[in-house]
Coordinates of N, CA and C in Angstrom, one line a residue:
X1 N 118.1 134.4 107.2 CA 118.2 133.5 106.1 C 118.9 134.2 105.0
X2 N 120.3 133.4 104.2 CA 120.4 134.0 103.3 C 119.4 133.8 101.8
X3 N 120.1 134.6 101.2 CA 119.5 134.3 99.8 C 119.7 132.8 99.1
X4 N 121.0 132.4 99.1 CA 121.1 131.1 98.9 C 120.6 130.2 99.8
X5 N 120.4 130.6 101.0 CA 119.5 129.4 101.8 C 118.1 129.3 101.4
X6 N 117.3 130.8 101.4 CA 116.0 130.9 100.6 C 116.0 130.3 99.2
X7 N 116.6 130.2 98.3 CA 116.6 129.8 97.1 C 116.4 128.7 97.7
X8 N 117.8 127.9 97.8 CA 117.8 126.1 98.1 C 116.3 125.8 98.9
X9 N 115.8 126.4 100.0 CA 114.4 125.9 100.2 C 113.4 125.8 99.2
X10 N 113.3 127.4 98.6 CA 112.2 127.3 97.5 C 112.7 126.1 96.9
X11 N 113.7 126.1 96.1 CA 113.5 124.7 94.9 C 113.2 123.3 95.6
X12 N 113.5 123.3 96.7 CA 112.7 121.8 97.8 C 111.5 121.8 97.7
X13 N 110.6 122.8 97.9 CA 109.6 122.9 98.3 C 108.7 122.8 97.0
X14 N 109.7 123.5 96.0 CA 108.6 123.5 94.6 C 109.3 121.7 93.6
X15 N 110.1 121.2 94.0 CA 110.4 120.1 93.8 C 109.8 118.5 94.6
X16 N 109.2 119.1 95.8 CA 108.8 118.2 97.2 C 106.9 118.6 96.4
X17 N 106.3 119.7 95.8 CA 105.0 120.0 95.2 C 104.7 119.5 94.1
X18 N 105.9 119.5 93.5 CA 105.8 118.5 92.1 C 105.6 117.4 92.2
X19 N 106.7 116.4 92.6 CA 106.7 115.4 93.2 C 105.2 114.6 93.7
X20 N 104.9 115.2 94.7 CA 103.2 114.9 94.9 C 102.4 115.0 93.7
X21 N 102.3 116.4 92.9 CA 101.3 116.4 92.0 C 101.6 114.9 91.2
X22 N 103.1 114.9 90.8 CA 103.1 113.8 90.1 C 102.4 112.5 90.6
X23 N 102.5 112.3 91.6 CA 102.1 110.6 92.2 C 100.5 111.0 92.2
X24 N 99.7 112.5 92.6 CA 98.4 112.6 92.5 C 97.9 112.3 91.6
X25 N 98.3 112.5 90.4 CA 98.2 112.8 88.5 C 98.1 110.9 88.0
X26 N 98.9 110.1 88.9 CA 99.3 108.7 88.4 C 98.0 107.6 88.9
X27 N 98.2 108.6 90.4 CA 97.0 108.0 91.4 C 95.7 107.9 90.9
X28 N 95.3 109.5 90.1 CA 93.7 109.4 89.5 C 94.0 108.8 88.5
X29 N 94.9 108.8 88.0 CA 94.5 107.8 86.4 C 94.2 106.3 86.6
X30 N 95.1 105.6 87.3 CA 94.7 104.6 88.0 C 93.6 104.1 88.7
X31 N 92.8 105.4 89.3 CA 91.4 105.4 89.8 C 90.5 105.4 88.6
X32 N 90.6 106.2 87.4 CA 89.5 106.5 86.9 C 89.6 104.8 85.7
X33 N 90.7 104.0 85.5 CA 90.7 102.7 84.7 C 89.9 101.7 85.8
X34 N 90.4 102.2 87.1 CA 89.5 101.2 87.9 C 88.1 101.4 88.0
X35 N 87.4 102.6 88.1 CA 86.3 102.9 87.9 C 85.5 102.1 86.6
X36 N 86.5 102.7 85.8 CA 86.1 102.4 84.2 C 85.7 100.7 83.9
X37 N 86.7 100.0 84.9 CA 86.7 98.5 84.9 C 85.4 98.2 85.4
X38 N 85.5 98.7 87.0 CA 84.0 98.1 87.5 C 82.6 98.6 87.2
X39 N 83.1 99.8 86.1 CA 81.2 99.8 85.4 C 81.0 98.9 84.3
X40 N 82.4 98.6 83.4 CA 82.0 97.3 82.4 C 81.1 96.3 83.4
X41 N 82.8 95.7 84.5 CA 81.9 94.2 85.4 C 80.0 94.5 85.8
X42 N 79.8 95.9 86.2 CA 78.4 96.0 86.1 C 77.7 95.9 85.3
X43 N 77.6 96.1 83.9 CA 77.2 96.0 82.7 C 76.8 94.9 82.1
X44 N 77.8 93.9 82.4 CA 77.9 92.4 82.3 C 77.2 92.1 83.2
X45 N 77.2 92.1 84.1 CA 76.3 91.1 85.3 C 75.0 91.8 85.3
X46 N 74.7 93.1 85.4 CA 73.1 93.4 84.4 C 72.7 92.3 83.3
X47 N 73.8 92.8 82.0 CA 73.0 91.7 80.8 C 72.9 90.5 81.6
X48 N 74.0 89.9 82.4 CA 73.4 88.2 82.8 C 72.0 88.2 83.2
X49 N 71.8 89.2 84.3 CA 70.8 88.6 85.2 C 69.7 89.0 84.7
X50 N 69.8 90.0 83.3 CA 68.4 90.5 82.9 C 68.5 88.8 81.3
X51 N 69.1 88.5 81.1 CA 69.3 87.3 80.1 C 68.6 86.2 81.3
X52 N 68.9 85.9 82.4 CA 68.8 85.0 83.2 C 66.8 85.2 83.7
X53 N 66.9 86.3 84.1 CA 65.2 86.5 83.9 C 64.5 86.3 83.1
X54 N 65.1 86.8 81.9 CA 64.3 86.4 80.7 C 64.2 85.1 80.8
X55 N 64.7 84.4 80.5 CA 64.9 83.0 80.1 C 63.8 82.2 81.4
X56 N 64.2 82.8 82.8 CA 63.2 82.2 83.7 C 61.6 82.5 83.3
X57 N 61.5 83.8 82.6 CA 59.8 84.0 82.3 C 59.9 83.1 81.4
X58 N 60.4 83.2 80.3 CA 59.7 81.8 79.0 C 60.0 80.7 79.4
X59 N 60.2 79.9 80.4 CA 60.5 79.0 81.1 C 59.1 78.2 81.7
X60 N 58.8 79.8 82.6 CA 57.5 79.9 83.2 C 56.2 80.2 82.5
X61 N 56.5 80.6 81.5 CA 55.3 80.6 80.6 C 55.0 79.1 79.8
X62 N 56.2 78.1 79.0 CA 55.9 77.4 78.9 C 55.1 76.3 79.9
X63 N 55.6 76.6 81.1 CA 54.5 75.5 82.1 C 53.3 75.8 82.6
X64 N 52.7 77.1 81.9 CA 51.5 77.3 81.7 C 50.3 76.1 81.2

């Protein structure tokens, strides 16, 4: 292998490692807003169903 063939590989290979980091880097960000999304939707549907309980106890209390 010459030197210019070694060169031209290395910069493939550190161009072909970038490349991935970059799509890795885009990938977690994307993961961590989707995460971030489905703990709000959980948060919400907690307050409902603890609002929805409540409301069933004073409900049930009044038919005491």
């Amino acid at each position: 292998m010459t030197p210019q063939e070694f060169e031209t590989r290395y910069r493939e290979q550190i161009r072909d490692i970038l490349n991935r980091l970059q799509s890795a880097m885009a990938t977690s960000s994307q993961l961590e807003l989707t995460i971030g999304d489905i703990g709000e939707a959980v948060q919400v549907l907690s307050r409902d169903v603890e609002r929805f309980l409540a409301e069933q106890q004073s409900g049930d209390s009044s038919l005491s």
